Amino acid sequence: MAQFLLITDLDHTLVGDSEALARLNQHLSQHRDEYGTILVYSTGRSLTLYQQLLTNQDLLEPDYLVLSVGTVIYPHGSTQPDTAWSEYLSNGWNRDQVLAIASHFSHLVPQPPSEQTDFKVSYFLDGSIANEVIPRLKTALTERGLDIQFVYSSNKDLDILPKKGNKGAAATFLQQKLEMSGDRTVVCGDSGNDVSMFQQAQAKGIIVGNAKPELREWYSTQTSTNTYLAKASCAGGIIEGLQYFGFW
Ligand code: GLC
Ligand code: MG
């Protein structure tokens, strides 16, 4: 056993099965004490919604907190986001223009103000019309030269982000900062906003057994053995994957 870097999504990945979460927490805190293993939460939630989750979930303190779909990174204990990351994302991003163009699309229902951040514009978009609306919106935004990407999750959440920022890019940024190689990094997730972690990060991947169709679809196109699809759900799936990769 040795140190590794665990980067995990929260909703329906780490969180969702409290018995398995308690077992995983115990293993990880022991691993941290013995080997200096590093724990990162990477969530779509803003700081407001993350703090809300802490009121009803027993979570270990992470070493880094990646919020708002990879667009905000907080080192442990800091009240200030990592400025190098924000500066990197700000180059080429024009939030006001994104909002102005998106406002013409009546099917887009803005998410609450807490979920709108400097580098993330988020809407609810019904799954039945997403396939029709997203390409039109994409054309409208890219015609103006805007460097953006869409992340659609759970058949309802549409995030518009700077092209350079998502959970995968944030994972790579942390790996470089911490000098952690791909074979000592594990990423875990269940839905669309996690795809970039499996796709971009040089890492072992664990897809939990309760993963959403959009992530399963991505997985079905892969041939690499670096990503493991667990049978168990949520933290139980993470435990299963850590065992599979020899980190348990
Ligand atoms: C979280 C965020 C939301 C985002 C979704 C998917 O639920 O609160 O803003 O759209 O994750 O990334
Ligand atoms: Mg999730």
PDB file of C-alpha atoms and ligand atoms in Angstrom:
ATOM      1  CA  MET A   1       0.000   0.000   0.000  1.00  0.00           C
ATOM      2  CA  ALA A   2       1.094   3.551  -0.639  1.00  0.00           C
ATOM      3  CA  GLN A   3      -0.259   7.055  -0.976  1.00  0.00           C
ATOM      4  CA  PHE A   4      -2.867   7.758  -3.652  1.00  0.00           C
ATOM      5  CA  LEU A   5      -5.090  10.597  -4.748  1.00  0.00           C
ATOM      6  CA  LEU A   6      -8.854   9.953  -4.602  1.00  0.00           C
ATOM      7  CA  ILE A   7     -11.059  12.406  -6.471  1.00  0.00           C
ATOM      8  CA  THR A   8     -14.743  11.659  -6.029  1.00  0.00           C
ATOM      9  CA  ASP A   9     -18.075  13.152  -6.978  1.00  0.00           C
ATOM     10  CA  LEU A  10     -20.547  13.514  -4.076  1.00  0.00           C
ATOM     11  CA  ASP A  11     -24.237  13.103  -5.029  1.00  0.00           C
ATOM     12  CA  HIS A  12     -25.107   9.490  -5.897  1.00  0.00           C
ATOM     13  CA  THR A  13     -21.398   8.580  -5.889  1.00  0.00           C
ATOM     14  CA  LEU A  14     -19.823   9.078  -2.444  1.00  0.00           C
ATOM     15  CA  VAL A  15     -23.196   9.959  -0.911  1.00  0.00           C
ATOM     16  CA  GLY A  16     -26.282   7.749  -1.139  1.00  0.00           C
ATOM     17  CA  ASP A  17     -25.552   4.665   0.966  1.00  0.00           C
ATOM     18  CA  SER A  18     -24.689   5.711   4.506  1.00  0.00           C
ATOM     19  CA  GLU A  19     -23.586   2.267   5.693  1.00  0.00           C
ATOM     20  CA  ALA A  20     -21.077   1.897   2.850  1.00  0.00           C
ATOM     21  CA  LEU A  21     -19.996   5.528   3.291  1.00  0.00           C
ATOM     22  CA  ALA A  22     -19.144   4.878   6.940  1.00  0.00           C
ATOM     23  CA  ARG A  23     -16.995   1.884   5.917  1.00  0.00           C
ATOM     24  CA  LEU A  24     -15.257   3.860   3.185  1.00  0.00           C
ATOM     25  CA  ASN A  25     -14.656   6.836   5.499  1.00  0.00           C
ATOM     26  CA  GLN A  26     -13.015   4.590   8.030  1.00  0.00           C
ATOM     27  CA  HIS A  27     -10.719   3.069   5.413  1.00  0.00           C
ATOM     28  CA  LEU A  28      -9.801   6.430   3.932  1.00  0.00           C
ATOM     29  CA  SER A  29      -9.023   8.124   7.212  1.00  0.00           C
ATOM     30  CA  GLN A  30      -6.787   5.223   8.201  1.00  0.00           C
ATOM     31  CA  HIS A  31      -5.106   5.366   4.785  1.00  0.00           C
ATOM     32  CA  ARG A  32      -4.608   9.081   5.197  1.00  0.00           C
ATOM     33  CA  ASP A  33      -2.961   8.673   8.604  1.00  0.00           C
ATOM     34  CA  GLU A  34      -0.703   5.857   7.435  1.00  0.00           C
ATOM     35  CA  TYR A  35       0.203   6.841   3.871  1.00  0.00           C
ATOM     36  CA  GLY A  36      -0.828  10.478   3.433  1.00  0.00           C
ATOM     37  CA  THR A  37      -3.554   9.610   0.935  1.00  0.00           C
ATOM     38  CA  ILE A  38      -5.189  12.741  -0.470  1.00  0.00           C
ATOM     39  CA  LEU A  39      -8.950  13.181  -0.671  1.00  0.00           C
ATOM     40  CA  VAL A  40     -10.685  15.525  -3.114  1.00  0.00           C
ATOM     41  CA  TYR A  41     -14.420  16.091  -3.513  1.00  0.00           C
ATOM     42  CA  SER A  42     -15.414  17.187  -6.994  1.00  0.00           C
ATOM     43  CA  THR A  43     -19.059  18.184  -7.193  1.00  0.00           C
ATOM     44  CA  GLY A  44     -21.474  20.164  -9.328  1.00  0.00           C
ATOM     45  CA  ARG A  45     -22.651  21.890  -6.174  1.00  0.00           C
ATOM     46  CA  SER A  46     -21.753  25.463  -5.268  1.00  0.00           C
ATOM     47  CA  LEU A  47     -20.278  26.239  -1.837  1.00  0.00           C
ATOM     48  CA  THR A  48     -23.798  27.015  -0.573  1.00  0.00           C
ATOM     49  CA  LEU A  49     -25.171  23.606  -1.605  1.00  0.00           C
ATOM     50  CA  TYR A  50     -22.013  21.821  -0.422  1.00  0.00           C
ATOM     51  CA  GLN A  51     -22.448  23.343   3.026  1.00  0.00           C
ATOM     52  CA  GLN A  52     -26.077  22.270   2.993  1.00  0.00           C
ATOM     53  CA  LEU A  53     -25.009  18.683   2.279  1.00  0.00           C
ATOM     54  CA  LEU A  54     -22.605  18.771   5.247  1.00  0.00           C
ATOM     55  CA  THR A  55     -25.524  19.390   7.589  1.00  0.00           C
ATOM     56  CA  ASN A  56     -26.971  15.934   6.888  1.00  0.00           C
ATOM     57  CA  GLN A  57     -24.006  13.810   5.748  1.00  0.00           C
ATOM     58  CA  ASP A  58     -21.029  12.501   7.622  1.00  0.00           C
ATOM     59  CA  LEU A  59     -18.185  13.454   5.297  1.00  0.00           C
ATOM     60  CA  LEU A  60     -14.455  13.479   5.997  1.00  0.00           C
ATOM     61  CA  GLU A  61     -12.765  16.842   5.541  1.00  0.00           C
ATOM     62  CA  PRO A  62     -11.333  16.857   2.028  1.00  0.00           C
ATOM     63  CA  ASP A  63      -7.824  18.086   1.205  1.00  0.00           C
ATOM     64  CA  TYR A  64      -9.248  19.968  -1.769  1.00  0.00           C
ATOM     65  CA  LEU A  65     -12.764  20.883  -2.676  1.00  0.00           C
ATOM     66  CA  VAL A  66     -13.636  21.224  -6.357  1.00  0.00           C
ATOM     67  CA  LEU A  67     -17.004  22.942  -6.748  1.00  0.00           C
ATOM     68  CA  SER A  68     -19.391  24.026  -9.495  1.00  0.00           C
ATOM     69  CA  VAL A  69     -18.387  21.324 -12.015  1.00  0.00           C
ATOM     70  CA  GLY A  70     -14.644  21.896 -11.813  1.00  0.00           C
ATOM     71  CA  THR A  71     -14.726  25.675 -12.078  1.00  0.00           C
ATOM     72  CA  VAL A  72     -13.792  26.501  -8.458  1.00  0.00           C
ATOM     73  CA  ILE A  73     -10.988  24.876  -6.434  1.00  0.00           C
ATOM     74  CA  TYR A  74     -10.593  25.399  -2.677  1.00  0.00           C
ATOM     75  CA  PRO A  75      -7.512  24.087  -0.877  1.00  0.00           C
ATOM     76  CA  HIS A  76      -8.386  22.630   2.541  1.00  0.00           C
ATOM     77  CA  GLY A  77      -9.254  25.254   5.135  1.00  0.00           C
ATOM     78  CA  SER A  78      -8.983  28.157   2.727  1.00  0.00           C
ATOM     79  CA  THR A  79     -11.828  30.604   2.279  1.00  0.00           C
ATOM     80  CA  GLN A  80     -10.292  31.769  -1.000  1.00  0.00           C
ATOM     81  CA  PRO A  81     -10.528  29.753  -4.225  1.00  0.00           C
ATOM     82  CA  ASP A  82      -7.258  28.929  -5.988  1.00  0.00           C
ATOM     83  CA  THR A  83      -6.523  32.078  -7.998  1.00  0.00           C
ATOM     84  CA  ALA A  84      -4.247  30.369 -10.540  1.00  0.00           C
ATOM     85  CA  TRP A  85      -7.218  28.218 -11.581  1.00  0.00           C
ATOM     86  CA  SER A  86      -9.656  31.157 -11.799  1.00  0.00           C
ATOM     87  CA  GLU A  87      -7.177  33.156 -13.867  1.00  0.00           C
ATOM     88  CA  TYR A  88      -6.672  30.233 -16.211  1.00  0.00           C
ATOM     89  CA  LEU A  89     -10.444  29.890 -16.742  1.00  0.00           C
ATOM     90  CA  SER A  90     -11.132  33.595 -17.187  1.00  0.00           C
ATOM     91  CA  ASN A  91      -9.078  33.861 -20.348  1.00  0.00           C
ATOM     92  CA  GLY A  92     -11.537  33.774 -23.293  1.00  0.00           C
ATOM     93  CA  TRP A  93     -14.682  33.431 -21.152  1.00  0.00           C
ATOM     94  CA  ASN A  94     -17.477  35.983 -21.486  1.00  0.00           C
ATOM     95  CA  ARG A  95     -20.253  35.218 -19.040  1.00  0.00           C
ATOM     96  CA  ASP A  96     -22.457  38.185 -19.955  1.00  0.00           C
ATOM     97  CA  GLN A  97     -22.531  37.209 -23.606  1.00  0.00           C
ATOM     98  CA  VAL A  98     -23.389  33.616 -22.736  1.00  0.00           C
ATOM     99  CA  LEU A  99     -26.306  34.856 -20.613  1.00  0.00           C
ATOM    100  CA  ALA A 100     -27.504  37.298 -23.244  1.00  0.00           C
ATOM    101  CA  ILE A 101     -27.626  34.634 -25.964  1.00  0.00           C
ATOM    102  CA  ALA A 102     -29.078  31.888 -23.763  1.00  0.00           C
ATOM    103  CA  SER A 103     -31.864  34.203 -22.598  1.00  0.00           C
ATOM    104  CA  HIS A 104     -33.460  33.850 -26.063  1.00  0.00           C
ATOM    105  CA  PHE A 105     -34.036  30.126 -25.465  1.00  0.00           C
ATOM    106  CA  SER A 106     -37.347  29.826 -23.687  1.00  0.00           C
ATOM    107  CA  HIS A 107     -36.913  26.149 -22.731  1.00  0.00           C
ATOM    108  CA  LEU A 108     -33.966  26.996 -20.501  1.00  0.00           C
ATOM    109  CA  VAL A 109     -35.058  27.522 -16.905  1.00  0.00           C
ATOM    110  CA  PRO A 110     -32.338  29.238 -14.856  1.00  0.00           C
ATOM    111  CA  GLN A 111     -31.130  27.279 -11.818  1.00  0.00           C
ATOM    112  CA  PRO A 112     -31.123  29.120  -8.452  1.00  0.00           C
ATOM    113  CA  PRO A 113     -28.762  32.134  -8.083  1.00  0.00           C
ATOM    114  CA  SER A 114     -26.436  30.166  -5.769  1.00  0.00           C
ATOM    115  CA  GLU A 115     -25.633  27.810  -8.690  1.00  0.00           C
ATOM    116  CA  GLN A 116     -24.678  30.631 -11.060  1.00  0.00           C
ATOM    117  CA  THR A 117     -20.998  31.352 -10.511  1.00  0.00           C
ATOM    118  CA  ASP A 118     -18.269  33.315 -12.269  1.00  0.00           C
ATOM    119  CA  PHE A 119     -17.430  30.404 -14.555  1.00  0.00           C
ATOM    120  CA  LYS A 120     -20.670  28.438 -14.657  1.00  0.00           C
ATOM    121  CA  VAL A 121     -24.062  29.318 -16.089  1.00  0.00           C
ATOM    122  CA  SER A 122     -26.650  26.648 -15.249  1.00  0.00           C
ATOM    123  CA  TYR A 123     -30.167  25.854 -16.377  1.00  0.00           C
ATOM    124  CA  PHE A 124     -32.744  23.147 -16.006  1.00  0.00           C
ATOM    125  CA  LEU A 125     -33.600  21.678 -19.395  1.00  0.00           C
ATOM    126  CA  ASP A 126     -36.158  18.949 -19.862  1.00  0.00           C
ATOM    127  CA  GLY A 127     -34.741  15.698 -21.221  1.00  0.00           C
ATOM    128  CA  SER A 128     -37.495  15.411 -23.834  1.00  0.00           C
ATOM    129  CA  ILE A 129     -36.265  18.499 -25.725  1.00  0.00           C
ATOM    130  CA  ALA A 130     -32.569  18.587 -24.797  1.00  0.00           C
ATOM    131  CA  ASN A 131     -31.457  16.948 -28.050  1.00  0.00           C
ATOM    132  CA  GLU A 132     -33.169  19.638 -30.024  1.00  0.00           C
ATOM    133  CA  VAL A 133     -32.263  22.686 -27.887  1.00  0.00           C
ATOM    134  CA  ILE A 134     -28.593  21.981 -27.075  1.00  0.00           C
ATOM    135  CA  PRO A 135     -27.297  21.921 -30.675  1.00  0.00           C
ATOM    136  CA  ARG A 136     -29.161  25.152 -31.499  1.00  0.00           C
ATOM    137  CA  LEU A 137     -27.798  26.863 -28.413  1.00  0.00           C
ATOM    138  CA  LYS A 138     -24.320  25.598 -29.167  1.00  0.00           C
ATOM    139  CA  THR A 139     -24.462  27.022 -32.673  1.00  0.00           C
ATOM    140  CA  ALA A 140     -25.713  30.385 -31.384  1.00  0.00           C
ATOM    141  CA  LEU A 141     -22.875  30.614 -28.854  1.00  0.00           C
ATOM    142  CA  THR A 142     -20.034  29.371 -31.019  1.00  0.00           C
ATOM    143  CA  GLU A 143     -21.100  31.605 -33.942  1.00  0.00           C
ATOM    144  CA  ARG A 144     -20.207  34.510 -31.659  1.00  0.00           C
ATOM    145  CA  GLY A 145     -16.802  33.000 -31.107  1.00  0.00           C
ATOM    146  CA  LEU A 146     -17.497  32.023 -27.491  1.00  0.00           C
ATOM    147  CA  ASP A 147     -15.169  29.372 -26.137  1.00  0.00           C
ATOM    148  CA  ILE A 148     -17.652  27.272 -24.186  1.00  0.00           C
ATOM    149  CA  GLN A 149     -18.651  23.700 -23.449  1.00  0.00           C
ATOM    150  CA  PHE A 150     -21.915  22.095 -22.420  1.00  0.00           C
ATOM    151  CA  VAL A 151     -22.272  19.539 -19.687  1.00  0.00           C
ATOM    152  CA  TYR A 152     -25.679  17.860 -19.529  1.00  0.00           C
ATOM    153  CA  SER A 153     -26.406  15.624 -16.555  1.00  0.00           C
ATOM    154  CA  SER A 154     -29.231  13.520 -15.154  1.00  0.00           C
ATOM    155  CA  ASN A 155     -31.638  14.435 -17.956  1.00  0.00           C
ATOM    156  CA  LYS A 156     -32.211  17.864 -16.437  1.00  0.00           C
ATOM    157  CA  ASP A 157     -29.082  19.918 -15.613  1.00  0.00           C
ATOM    158  CA  LEU A 158     -27.385  21.949 -18.310  1.00  0.00           C
ATOM    159  CA  ASP A 159     -24.126  23.678 -17.375  1.00  0.00           C
ATOM    160  CA  ILE A 160     -22.368  26.077 -19.708  1.00  0.00           C
ATOM    161  CA  LEU A 161     -18.691  26.336 -18.763  1.00  0.00           C
ATOM    162  CA  PRO A 162     -15.492  27.830 -20.174  1.00  0.00           C
ATOM    163  CA  LYS A 163     -14.019  25.379 -22.661  1.00  0.00           C
ATOM    164  CA  LYS A 164     -10.957  24.913 -20.453  1.00  0.00           C
ATOM    165  CA  GLY A 165     -12.796  24.109 -17.234  1.00  0.00           C
ATOM    166  CA  ASN A 166     -14.617  21.010 -16.104  1.00  0.00           C
ATOM    167  CA  LYS A 167     -14.120  18.271 -13.523  1.00  0.00           C
ATOM    168  CA  GLY A 168     -11.556  16.502 -15.715  1.00  0.00           C
ATOM    169  CA  ALA A 169      -9.433  19.604 -16.229  1.00  0.00           C
ATOM    170  CA  ALA A 170      -9.594  20.400 -12.505  1.00  0.00           C
ATOM    171  CA  ALA A 171      -8.461  16.842 -11.711  1.00  0.00           C
ATOM    172  CA  THR A 172      -5.476  17.204 -14.039  1.00  0.00           C
ATOM    173  CA  PHE A 173      -4.611  20.574 -12.479  1.00  0.00           C
ATOM    174  CA  LEU A 174      -4.565  19.003  -9.003  1.00  0.00           C
ATOM    175  CA  GLN A 175      -2.583  15.974 -10.158  1.00  0.00           C
ATOM    176  CA  GLN A 176       0.092  18.278 -11.541  1.00  0.00           C
ATOM    177  CA  LYS A 177       0.108  20.459  -8.445  1.00  0.00           C
ATOM    178  CA  LEU A 178       0.397  17.400  -6.191  1.00  0.00           C
ATOM    179  CA  GLU A 179       2.726  15.537  -8.556  1.00  0.00           C
ATOM    180  CA  MET A 180       0.500  12.472  -8.552  1.00  0.00           C
ATOM    181  CA  SER A 181       0.834  10.073 -11.457  1.00  0.00           C
ATOM    182  CA  GLY A 182      -2.133   8.483 -13.230  1.00  0.00           C
ATOM    183  CA  ASP A 183      -1.576   5.075 -11.723  1.00  0.00           C
ATOM    184  CA  ARG A 184      -1.828   6.597  -8.227  1.00  0.00           C
ATOM    185  CA  THR A 185      -4.945   8.641  -8.983  1.00  0.00           C
ATOM    186  CA  VAL A 186      -8.518   7.362  -8.774  1.00  0.00           C
ATOM    187  CA  VAL A 187     -11.569   9.289 -10.005  1.00  0.00           C
ATOM    188  CA  CYS A 188     -15.158   8.267  -9.187  1.00  0.00           C
ATOM    189  CA  GLY A 189     -18.522   9.391 -10.515  1.00  0.00           C
ATOM    190  CA  ASP A 190     -22.064   8.578 -11.618  1.00  0.00           C
ATOM    191  CA  SER A 191     -23.317  11.130 -14.149  1.00  0.00           C
ATOM    192  CA  GLY A 192     -22.708  13.410 -17.121  1.00  0.00           C
ATOM    193  CA  ASN A 193     -20.645  15.995 -15.304  1.00  0.00           C
ATOM    194  CA  ASP A 194     -18.201  13.225 -14.311  1.00  0.00           C
ATOM    195  CA  VAL A 195     -17.508  12.069 -17.885  1.00  0.00           C
ATOM    196  CA  SER A 196     -14.635  14.560 -18.299  1.00  0.00           C
ATOM    197  CA  MET A 197     -12.824  13.018 -15.306  1.00  0.00           C
ATOM    198  CA  PHE A 198     -12.886   9.580 -16.907  1.00  0.00           C
ATOM    199  CA  GLN A 199     -12.107  10.978 -20.319  1.00  0.00           C
ATOM    200  CA  GLN A 200      -9.383  13.525 -19.658  1.00  0.00           C
ATOM    201  CA  ALA A 201      -7.666  12.723 -16.403  1.00  0.00           C
ATOM    202  CA  GLN A 202      -4.827  10.218 -16.561  1.00  0.00           C
ATOM    203  CA  ALA A 203      -6.294   8.095 -13.817  1.00  0.00           C
ATOM    204  CA  LYS A 204      -7.992   4.895 -12.753  1.00  0.00           C
ATOM    205  CA  GLY A 205     -11.747   5.398 -12.938  1.00  0.00           C
ATOM    206  CA  ILE A 206     -14.582   3.957 -10.873  1.00  0.00           C
ATOM    207  CA  ILE A 207     -18.110   4.254 -12.228  1.00  0.00           C
ATOM    208  CA  VAL A 208     -20.562   3.376  -9.487  1.00  0.00           C
ATOM    209  CA  GLY A 209     -23.223   0.714 -10.173  1.00  0.00           C
ATOM    210  CA  ASN A 210     -26.078   3.236 -10.053  1.00  0.00           C
ATOM    211  CA  ALA A 211     -24.522   5.403 -12.806  1.00  0.00           C
ATOM    212  CA  LYS A 212     -26.827   7.410 -15.075  1.00  0.00           C
ATOM    213  CA  PRO A 213     -27.401   6.392 -18.741  1.00  0.00           C
ATOM    214  CA  GLU A 214     -25.225   9.213 -20.140  1.00  0.00           C
ATOM    215  CA  LEU A 215     -22.148   7.908 -18.284  1.00  0.00           C
ATOM    216  CA  ARG A 216     -22.948   4.268 -19.115  1.00  0.00           C
ATOM    217  CA  GLU A 217     -23.243   5.255 -22.757  1.00  0.00           C
ATOM    218  CA  TRP A 218     -19.783   6.818 -22.640  1.00  0.00           C
ATOM    219  CA  TYR A 219     -18.430   3.725 -20.888  1.00  0.00           C
ATOM    220  CA  SER A 220     -19.894   1.411 -23.532  1.00  0.00           C
ATOM    221  CA  THR A 221     -17.701   3.105 -26.172  1.00  0.00           C
ATOM    222  CA  GLN A 222     -14.480   2.510 -24.184  1.00  0.00           C
ATOM    223  CA  THR A 223     -12.021  -0.315 -24.490  1.00  0.00           C
ATOM    224  CA  SER A 224      -9.458   0.750 -21.869  1.00  0.00           C
ATOM    225  CA  THR A 225      -9.182  -1.284 -18.688  1.00  0.00           C
ATOM    226  CA  ASN A 226      -8.475   1.894 -16.716  1.00  0.00           C
ATOM    227  CA  THR A 227     -12.147   2.396 -15.934  1.00  0.00           C
ATOM    228  CA  TYR A 228     -14.063  -0.028 -13.746  1.00  0.00           C
ATOM    229  CA  LEU A 229     -17.858  -0.260 -13.744  1.00  0.00           C
ATOM    230  CA  ALA A 230     -18.868  -1.383 -10.260  1.00  0.00           C
ATOM    231  CA  LYS A 231     -21.828  -3.572  -9.419  1.00  0.00           C
ATOM    232  CA  ALA A 232     -22.509  -1.931  -6.062  1.00  0.00           C
ATOM    233  CA  SER A 233     -24.025   1.535  -5.773  1.00  0.00           C
ATOM    234  CA  CYS A 234     -22.548   4.744  -4.373  1.00  0.00           C
ATOM    235  CA  ALA A 235     -19.801   4.330  -1.719  1.00  0.00           C
ATOM    236  CA  GLY A 236     -20.210   0.541  -2.030  1.00  0.00           C
ATOM    237  CA  GLY A 237     -19.179   0.873  -5.676  1.00  0.00           C
ATOM    238  CA  ILE A 238     -16.146   2.967  -4.709  1.00  0.00           C
ATOM    239  CA  ILE A 239     -15.074   0.302  -2.216  1.00  0.00           C
ATOM    240  CA  GLU A 240     -15.471  -2.371  -4.899  1.00  0.00           C
ATOM    241  CA  GLY A 241     -13.401  -0.322  -7.363  1.00  0.00           C
ATOM    242  CA  LEU A 242     -10.661   0.414  -4.845  1.00  0.00           C
ATOM    243  CA  GLN A 243     -10.421  -3.315  -4.206  1.00  0.00           C
ATOM    244  CA  TYR A 244     -10.282  -3.976  -7.941  1.00  0.00           C
ATOM    245  CA  PHE A 245      -7.424  -1.502  -8.420  1.00  0.00           C
ATOM    246  CA  GLY A 246      -5.556  -2.687  -5.297  1.00  0.00           C
ATOM    247  CA  PHE A 247      -6.052   0.414  -3.169  1.00  0.00           C
ATOM    248  CA  TRP A 248      -7.990  -1.328  -0.397  1.00  0.00           C
TER     249      TRP A 248
HETATM  250  C1  GLC B   1     -25.287  20.202  -9.198  1.00  0.00           C
HETATM  251  C2  GLC B   1     -25.295  21.723  -9.305  1.00  0.00           C
HETATM  252  C3  GLC B   1     -26.002  22.169 -10.575  1.00  0.00           C
HETATM  253  C4  GLC B   1     -25.442  21.436 -11.793  1.00  0.00           C
HETATM  254  C5  GLC B   1     -25.489  19.928 -11.562  1.00  0.00           C
HETATM  255  C6  GLC B   1     -24.892  19.138 -12.708  1.00  0.00           C
HETATM  256  O1  GLC B   1     -26.570  19.733  -8.979  1.00  0.00           O
HETATM  257  O2  GLC B   1     -25.931  22.291  -8.177  1.00  0.00           O
HETATM  258  O3  GLC B   1     -25.835  23.546 -10.761  1.00  0.00           O
HETATM  259  O4  GLC B   1     -26.170  21.788 -12.934  1.00  0.00           O
HETATM  260  O5  GLC B   1     -24.765  19.615 -10.385  1.00  0.00           O
HETATM  261  O6  GLC B   1     -23.583  19.507 -13.010  1.00  0.00           O
HETATM  262 MG    MG B   2     -23.237  12.767  -9.000  1.00  0.00          MG
END
